[in-house]
Short mmCIF file of C-alpha atoms in Angstrom, two decimals:
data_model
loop_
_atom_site.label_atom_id
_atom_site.label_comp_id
_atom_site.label_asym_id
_atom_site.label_seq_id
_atom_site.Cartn_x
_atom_site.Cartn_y
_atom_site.Cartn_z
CA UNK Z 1466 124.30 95.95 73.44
CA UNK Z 1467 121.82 98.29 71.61
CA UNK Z 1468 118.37 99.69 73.11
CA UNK Z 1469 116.93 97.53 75.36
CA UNK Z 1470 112.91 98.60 76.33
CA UNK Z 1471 110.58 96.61 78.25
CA UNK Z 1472 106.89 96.71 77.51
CA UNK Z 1473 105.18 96.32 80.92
CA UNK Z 1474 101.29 95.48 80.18
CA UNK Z 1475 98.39 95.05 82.63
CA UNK Z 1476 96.09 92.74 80.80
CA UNK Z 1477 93.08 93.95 82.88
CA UNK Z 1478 93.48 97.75 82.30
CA UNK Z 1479 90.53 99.29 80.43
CA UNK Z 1480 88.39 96.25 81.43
CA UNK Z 1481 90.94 93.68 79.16
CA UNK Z 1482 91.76 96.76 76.11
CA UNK Z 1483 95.29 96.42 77.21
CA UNK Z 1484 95.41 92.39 76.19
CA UNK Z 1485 93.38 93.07 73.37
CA UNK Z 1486 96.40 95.06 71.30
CA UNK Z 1487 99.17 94.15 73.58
CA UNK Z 1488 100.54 92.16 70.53
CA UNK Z 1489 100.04 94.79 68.23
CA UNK Z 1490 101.74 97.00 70.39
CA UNK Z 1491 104.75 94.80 70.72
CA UNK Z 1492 105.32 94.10 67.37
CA UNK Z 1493 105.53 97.48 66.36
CA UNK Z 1494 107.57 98.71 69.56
CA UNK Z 1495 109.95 95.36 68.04
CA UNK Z 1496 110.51 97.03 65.01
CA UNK Z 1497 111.93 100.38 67.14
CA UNK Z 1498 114.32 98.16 69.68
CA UNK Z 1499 117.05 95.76 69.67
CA UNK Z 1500 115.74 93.58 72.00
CA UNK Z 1501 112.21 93.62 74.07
CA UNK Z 1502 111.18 91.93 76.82
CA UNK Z 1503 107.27 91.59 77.79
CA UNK Z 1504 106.48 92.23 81.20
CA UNK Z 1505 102.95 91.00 82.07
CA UNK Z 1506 101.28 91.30 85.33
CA UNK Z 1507 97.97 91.77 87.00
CA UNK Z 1508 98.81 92.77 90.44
CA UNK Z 1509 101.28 95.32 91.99
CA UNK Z 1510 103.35 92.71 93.36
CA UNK Z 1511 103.59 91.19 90.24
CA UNK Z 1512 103.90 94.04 88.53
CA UNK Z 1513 107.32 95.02 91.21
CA UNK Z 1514 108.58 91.59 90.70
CA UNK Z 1515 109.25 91.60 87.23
CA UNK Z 1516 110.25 95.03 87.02
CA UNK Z 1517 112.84 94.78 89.23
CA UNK Z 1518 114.05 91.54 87.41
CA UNK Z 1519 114.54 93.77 84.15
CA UNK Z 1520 115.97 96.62 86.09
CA UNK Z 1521 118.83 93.98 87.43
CA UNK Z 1522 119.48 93.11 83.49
CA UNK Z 1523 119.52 96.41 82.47
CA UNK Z 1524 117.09 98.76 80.47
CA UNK Z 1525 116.74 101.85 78.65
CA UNK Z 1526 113.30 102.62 78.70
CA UNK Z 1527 109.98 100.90 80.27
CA UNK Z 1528 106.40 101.08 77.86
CA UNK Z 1529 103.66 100.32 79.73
CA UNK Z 1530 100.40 99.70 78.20
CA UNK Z 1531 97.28 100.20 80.42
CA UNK Z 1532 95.91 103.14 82.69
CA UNK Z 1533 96.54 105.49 85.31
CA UNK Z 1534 97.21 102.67 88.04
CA UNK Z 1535 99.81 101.04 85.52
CA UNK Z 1536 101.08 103.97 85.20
CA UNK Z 1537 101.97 105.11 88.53
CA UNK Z 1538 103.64 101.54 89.20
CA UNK Z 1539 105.56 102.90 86.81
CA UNK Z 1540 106.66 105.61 87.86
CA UNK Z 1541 107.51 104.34 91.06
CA UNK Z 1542 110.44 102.30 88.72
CA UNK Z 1543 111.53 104.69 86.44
CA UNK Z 1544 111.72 107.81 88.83
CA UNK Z 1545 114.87 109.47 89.88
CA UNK Z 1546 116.89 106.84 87.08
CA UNK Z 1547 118.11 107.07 83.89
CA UNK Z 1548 115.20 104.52 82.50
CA UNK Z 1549 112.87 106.85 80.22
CA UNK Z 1550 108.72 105.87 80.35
CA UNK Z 1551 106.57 105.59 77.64
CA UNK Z 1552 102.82 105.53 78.20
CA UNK Z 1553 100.22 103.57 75.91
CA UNK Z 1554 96.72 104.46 77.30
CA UNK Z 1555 94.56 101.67 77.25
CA UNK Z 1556 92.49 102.60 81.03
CA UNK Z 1557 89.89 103.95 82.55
CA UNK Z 1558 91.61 107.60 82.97
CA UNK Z 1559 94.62 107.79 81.20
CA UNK Z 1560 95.64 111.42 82.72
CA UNK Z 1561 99.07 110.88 82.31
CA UNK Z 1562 98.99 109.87 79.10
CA UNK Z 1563 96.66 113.01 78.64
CA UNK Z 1564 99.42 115.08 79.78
CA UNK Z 1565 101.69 113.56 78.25
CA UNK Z 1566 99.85 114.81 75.11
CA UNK Z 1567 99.82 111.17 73.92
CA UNK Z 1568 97.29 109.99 71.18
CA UNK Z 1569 94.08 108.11 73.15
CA UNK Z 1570 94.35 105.63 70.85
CA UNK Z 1571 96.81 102.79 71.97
CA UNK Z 1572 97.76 102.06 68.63
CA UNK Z 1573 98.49 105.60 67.74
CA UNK Z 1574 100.12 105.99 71.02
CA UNK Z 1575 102.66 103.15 70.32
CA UNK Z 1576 103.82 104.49 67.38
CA UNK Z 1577 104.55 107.79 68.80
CA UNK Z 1578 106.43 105.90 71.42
CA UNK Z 1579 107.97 104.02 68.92
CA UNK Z 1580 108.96 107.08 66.71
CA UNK Z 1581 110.42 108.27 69.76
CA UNK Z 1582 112.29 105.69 70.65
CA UNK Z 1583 114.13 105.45 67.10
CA UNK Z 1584 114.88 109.20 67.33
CA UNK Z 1585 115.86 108.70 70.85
CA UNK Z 1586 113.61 111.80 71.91
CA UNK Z 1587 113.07 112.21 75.44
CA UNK Z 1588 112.78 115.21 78.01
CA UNK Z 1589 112.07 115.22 82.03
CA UNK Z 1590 109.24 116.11 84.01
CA UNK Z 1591 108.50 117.22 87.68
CA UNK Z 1592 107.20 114.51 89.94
CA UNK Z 1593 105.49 115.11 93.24
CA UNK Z 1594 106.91 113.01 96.31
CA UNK Z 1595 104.76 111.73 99.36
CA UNK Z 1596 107.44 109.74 101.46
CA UNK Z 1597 108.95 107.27 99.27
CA UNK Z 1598 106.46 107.20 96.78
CA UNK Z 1599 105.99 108.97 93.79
CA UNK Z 1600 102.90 110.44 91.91
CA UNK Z 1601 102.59 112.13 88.11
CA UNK Z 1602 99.26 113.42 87.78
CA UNK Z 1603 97.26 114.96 91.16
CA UNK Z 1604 97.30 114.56 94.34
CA UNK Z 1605 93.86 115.28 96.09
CA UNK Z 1606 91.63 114.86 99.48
CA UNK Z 1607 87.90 115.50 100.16
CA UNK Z 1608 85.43 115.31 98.05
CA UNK Z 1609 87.08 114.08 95.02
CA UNK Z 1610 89.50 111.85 96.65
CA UNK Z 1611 85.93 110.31 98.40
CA UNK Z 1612 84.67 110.11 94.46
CA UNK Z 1613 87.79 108.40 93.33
CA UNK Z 1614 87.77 105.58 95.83
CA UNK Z 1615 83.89 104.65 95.47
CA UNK Z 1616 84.46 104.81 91.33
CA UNK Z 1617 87.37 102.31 92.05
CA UNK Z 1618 84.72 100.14 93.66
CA UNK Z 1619 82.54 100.55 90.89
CA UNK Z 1620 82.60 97.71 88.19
CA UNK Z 1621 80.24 99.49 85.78
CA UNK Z 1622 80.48 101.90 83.59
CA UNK Z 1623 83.80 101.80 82.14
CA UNK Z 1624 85.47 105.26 81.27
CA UNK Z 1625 85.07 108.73 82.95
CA UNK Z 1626 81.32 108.48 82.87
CA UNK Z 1627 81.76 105.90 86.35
CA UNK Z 1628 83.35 109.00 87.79
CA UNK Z 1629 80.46 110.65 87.36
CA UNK Z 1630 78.43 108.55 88.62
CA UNK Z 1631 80.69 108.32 91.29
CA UNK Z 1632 80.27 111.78 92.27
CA UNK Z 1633 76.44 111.65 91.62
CA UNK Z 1634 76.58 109.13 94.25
CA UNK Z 1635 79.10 110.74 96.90
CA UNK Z 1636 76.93 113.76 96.82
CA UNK Z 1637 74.54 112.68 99.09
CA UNK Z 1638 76.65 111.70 101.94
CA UNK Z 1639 79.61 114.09 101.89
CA UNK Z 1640 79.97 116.63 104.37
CA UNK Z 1641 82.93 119.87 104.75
CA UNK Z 1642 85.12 119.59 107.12
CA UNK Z 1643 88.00 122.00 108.63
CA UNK Z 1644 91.62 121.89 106.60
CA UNK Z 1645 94.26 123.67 106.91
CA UNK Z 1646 96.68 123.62 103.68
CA UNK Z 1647 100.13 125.06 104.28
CA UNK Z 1648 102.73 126.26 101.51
CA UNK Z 1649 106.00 127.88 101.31
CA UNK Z 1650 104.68 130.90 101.19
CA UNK Z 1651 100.71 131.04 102.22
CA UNK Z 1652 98.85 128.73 104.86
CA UNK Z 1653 94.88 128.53 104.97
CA UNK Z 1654 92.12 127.70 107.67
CA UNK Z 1655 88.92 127.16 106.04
CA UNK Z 1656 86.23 124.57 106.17
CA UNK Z 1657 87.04 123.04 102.75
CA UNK Z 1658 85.07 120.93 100.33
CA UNK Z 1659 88.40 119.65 98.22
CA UNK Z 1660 91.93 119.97 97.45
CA UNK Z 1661 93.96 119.25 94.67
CA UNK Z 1662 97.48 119.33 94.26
CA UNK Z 1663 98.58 119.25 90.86
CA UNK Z 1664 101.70 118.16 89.36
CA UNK Z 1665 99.51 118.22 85.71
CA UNK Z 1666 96.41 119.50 85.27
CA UNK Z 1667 94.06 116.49 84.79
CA UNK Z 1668 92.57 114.01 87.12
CA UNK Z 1669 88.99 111.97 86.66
CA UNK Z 1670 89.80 110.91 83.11
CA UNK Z 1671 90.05 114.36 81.80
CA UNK Z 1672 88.73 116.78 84.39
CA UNK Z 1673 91.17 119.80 84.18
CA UNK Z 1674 90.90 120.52 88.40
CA UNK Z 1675 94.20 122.30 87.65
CA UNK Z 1676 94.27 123.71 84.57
CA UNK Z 1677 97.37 125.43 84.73
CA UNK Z 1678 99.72 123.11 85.94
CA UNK Z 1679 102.66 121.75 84.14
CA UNK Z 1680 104.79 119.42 84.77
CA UNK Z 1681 108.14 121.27 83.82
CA UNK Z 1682 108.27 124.15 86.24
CA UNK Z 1683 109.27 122.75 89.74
CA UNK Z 1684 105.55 124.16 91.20
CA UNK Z 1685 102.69 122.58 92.10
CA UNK Z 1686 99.67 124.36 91.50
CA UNK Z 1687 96.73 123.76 93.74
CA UNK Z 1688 93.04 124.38 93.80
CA UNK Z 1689 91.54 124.73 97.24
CA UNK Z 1690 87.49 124.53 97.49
CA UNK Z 1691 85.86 126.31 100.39
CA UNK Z 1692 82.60 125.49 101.98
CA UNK Z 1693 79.79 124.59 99.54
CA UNK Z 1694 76.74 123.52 99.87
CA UNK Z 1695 75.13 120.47 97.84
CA UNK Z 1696 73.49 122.71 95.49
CA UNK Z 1697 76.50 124.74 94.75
CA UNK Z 1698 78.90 121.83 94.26
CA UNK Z 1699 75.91 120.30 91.78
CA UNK Z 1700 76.30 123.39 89.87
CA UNK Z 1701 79.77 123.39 89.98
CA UNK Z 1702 80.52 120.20 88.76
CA UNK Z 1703 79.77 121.14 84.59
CA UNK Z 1704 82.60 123.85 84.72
CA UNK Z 1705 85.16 121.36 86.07
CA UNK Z 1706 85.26 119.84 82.38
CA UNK Z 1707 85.60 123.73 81.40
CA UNK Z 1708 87.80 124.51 83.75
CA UNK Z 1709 85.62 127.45 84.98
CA UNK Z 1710 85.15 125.89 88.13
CA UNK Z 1711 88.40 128.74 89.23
CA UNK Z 1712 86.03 131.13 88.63
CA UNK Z 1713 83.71 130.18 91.45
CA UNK Z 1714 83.76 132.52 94.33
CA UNK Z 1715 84.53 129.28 96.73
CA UNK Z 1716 87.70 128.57 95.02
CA UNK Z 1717 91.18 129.91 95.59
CA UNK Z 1718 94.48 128.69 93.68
CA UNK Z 1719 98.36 128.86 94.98
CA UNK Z 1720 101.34 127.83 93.53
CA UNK Z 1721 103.83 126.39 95.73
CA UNK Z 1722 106.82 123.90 95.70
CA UNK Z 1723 105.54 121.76 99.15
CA UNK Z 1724 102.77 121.45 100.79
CA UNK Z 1725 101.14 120.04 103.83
CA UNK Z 1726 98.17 119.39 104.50
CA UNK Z 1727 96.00 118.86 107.68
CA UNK Z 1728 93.15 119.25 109.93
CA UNK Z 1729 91.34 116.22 109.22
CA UNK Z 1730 91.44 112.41 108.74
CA UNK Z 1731 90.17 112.74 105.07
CA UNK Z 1732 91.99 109.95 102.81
CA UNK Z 1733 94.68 111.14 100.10
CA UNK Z 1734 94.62 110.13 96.54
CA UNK Z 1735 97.34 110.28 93.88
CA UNK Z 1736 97.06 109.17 90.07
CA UNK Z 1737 93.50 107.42 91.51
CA UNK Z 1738 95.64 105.43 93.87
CA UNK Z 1739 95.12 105.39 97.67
CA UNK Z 1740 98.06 107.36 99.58
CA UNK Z 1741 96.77 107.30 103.22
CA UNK Z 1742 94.71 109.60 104.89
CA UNK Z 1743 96.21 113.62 105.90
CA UNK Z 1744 98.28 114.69 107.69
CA UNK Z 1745 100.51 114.51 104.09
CA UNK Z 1746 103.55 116.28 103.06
CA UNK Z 1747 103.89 116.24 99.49
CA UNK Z 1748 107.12 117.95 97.65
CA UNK Z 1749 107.64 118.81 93.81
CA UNK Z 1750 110.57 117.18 92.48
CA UNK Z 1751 112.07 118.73 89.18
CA UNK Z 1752 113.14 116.39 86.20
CA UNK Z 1753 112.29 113.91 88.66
CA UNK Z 1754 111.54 111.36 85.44
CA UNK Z 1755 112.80 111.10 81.95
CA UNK Z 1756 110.03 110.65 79.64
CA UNK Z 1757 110.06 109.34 75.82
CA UNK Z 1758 108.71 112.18 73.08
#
C-alpha cells in the first residue's frame, strides 16, 4: 500500500501563514509519500471530522501545518497509536514545534519532516494526560494561564509580543490566591502567583517557564511561584525569556510523575488551550506519541 501521511492544515493559523505555503508544503511532503491526503479545517469539529475519516482509511503519519492549537488537536489523534506527527509551525506560539527542535520556518520545517519521512525516522515522547485529553507542551494555572486566555482574545499583535501585552495587561487586575500542589512525593500550601507543569520546557511562544523539562523522561517538571507582589512579578518577567526566573527567591521547582492541583477555582491551560478550571489531576504518560525526526 506504501506510506500513507495526511497533511492536516488550519488555514487561519498564524493569522492565514498556514494557507499561504500550504501548497508548498504539500508538494514537497508529495514527493516523500505514496499517497497524501489534505485535511483542511478551521474549527475543532472540523478538524475531528476529517481526522477521524483518514484514521478509518488508514494512515501512517499526520503533518499538520499551523500552531500550537493545531497542534494539540493533533495530538489528541495521534496519541497512544501507531500514527507518527509531524509539526510545520506556521502560529502564533509554535512551542511544540520549538521542542520539537523543528526549523521556525515552515518551509524548512517541511523538509525536515519530509527527510524524515523518507528515512522513516521517528522516536516517542512523554505526553501529559488530564482525563481523556492529552497535552504536549505545559500545563499551567494563575497568572499565566489568566495571560494566555486574554492573549487568545486579543486580535492584535500577532506573535509572542500579544503575550506580552497580554501580561502587561493582566497585571493590573491579578491577585494571589491559596494553592495547594500535590506530587508523588512533596505537597505544598502556599499563596501562589503561578504554576506550571511542564511536559517541555516552553510555553508563551518561547518562554522557557520550565527550562529543564524534557519530554523523554516520564517526569514532569514544575515551577511553582509563591506570593509576589506587582512590582516583583514586573521584575520578574525579563528573566522568564532567560530562564533566570528559577533563581528568584519566590520560586520553587519539583519533579514529579502526577500531580494535583487545588485550592482554588483558577482556570487550567494546556498547549494555550482551555482545560477547565482546578481541581486537575494531570499524569505523565511515557512514549505516549510517536513523533517524525
Amino acid at each position: 500500500m506504501g506510506l500513507r501521511v495526511a497533511l492536516a492544515v488550519h488555514p487561519d493559523s498564524g493569522k492565514g501563514a498556514a494557507a499561504r505555503v500550504a501548497g508548498t508544503v504539500a508538494a514537497r511532503l508529495r514527493g516523500a509519500t505514496d499517497r497524501l491526503d489534505l485535511l483542511a479545517a478551521n474549527t475543532v469539529e472540523e478538524s475531528h471530522a476529517l481526522m477521524r475519516e483518514a484514521h478509518g482509511a488508514g494512515l501512517d503519519a499526520l503533518v499538520v501545518l499551523g500552531g500550537d492549537g493545531a497542534a494539540h488537536q493533533a495530538v489528541q489523534f495521534c496519541a497512544g497509536t501507531d500514527i507518527a506527527l509531524g509539526v510545520i509551525p506556521s502560529g502564533t506560539g509554535n512551542d511544540l514545534a520549538r521542542a520539537l527542535g523543528m526549523p521556525t520556518n515552515p518551509l524548512a520545517a517541511v523538509d525536515a519532516v519530509a527527510a524524515a519521512l523518507l528515512a522513516g525516522r521517528t522516536r516517542k515522547m512523554d505526553l501529559g494526560r488530564l482525563g481523556d485529553t492529552w497535552f504536549s507542551t505545559v500545563l499551567c494555572a494563575g497568572f499565566d494561564a489568566s495571560v494566555n486566555a486574554r492573549a487568545n482574545r486579543m486580535r492584535w499583535p500577532s506573535g509572542p509580543r500579544r503575550y506580552d501585552l497580554a501580561v502587561v495587561a493582566e497585571l493590573a487586575s491579578f491577585r494571589t490566591r491559596r494553592l495547594t500542589v500535590t506530587t508523588d512525593t512533596d505537597r505544598l500550601d502556599l499563596e501562589a502567583t503561578l504554576v506550571a507543569v511542564g511536559n517541555t520546557g516552553w510555553y508563551g511562544g518561547g518562554i522557557p517557564i520550565c527550562p529543564s523539562a524534557r519530554a523523554d523522561d516520564g517526569l514532569f517538571d514544575l515551577t511553582v511561584v509563591g506570593r509576589a507582589s506587582r512590582g516583583q512579578l514586573i521584575r520578574m518577567l525579563p528573566t522568564l525569556r532567560t530562564g533566570k526566573h528559577l533563581n528568584h527567591p519566590a520560586v520553587r521547582t519539583l519533579r514529579a510523575r502526577q500531580v494535583t492541583l487545588s485550592g482554588n477555582d483558577w482556570p487550567a491551560y494546556a498547549d494555550g488551550e482551555p482545560l477547565g478550571t482546578l481541581p486537575v489531576t494531570v499524569t505523565c504518560v511515557p512514549e505516549a506519541l510517536t513523533v517524525l525526526g
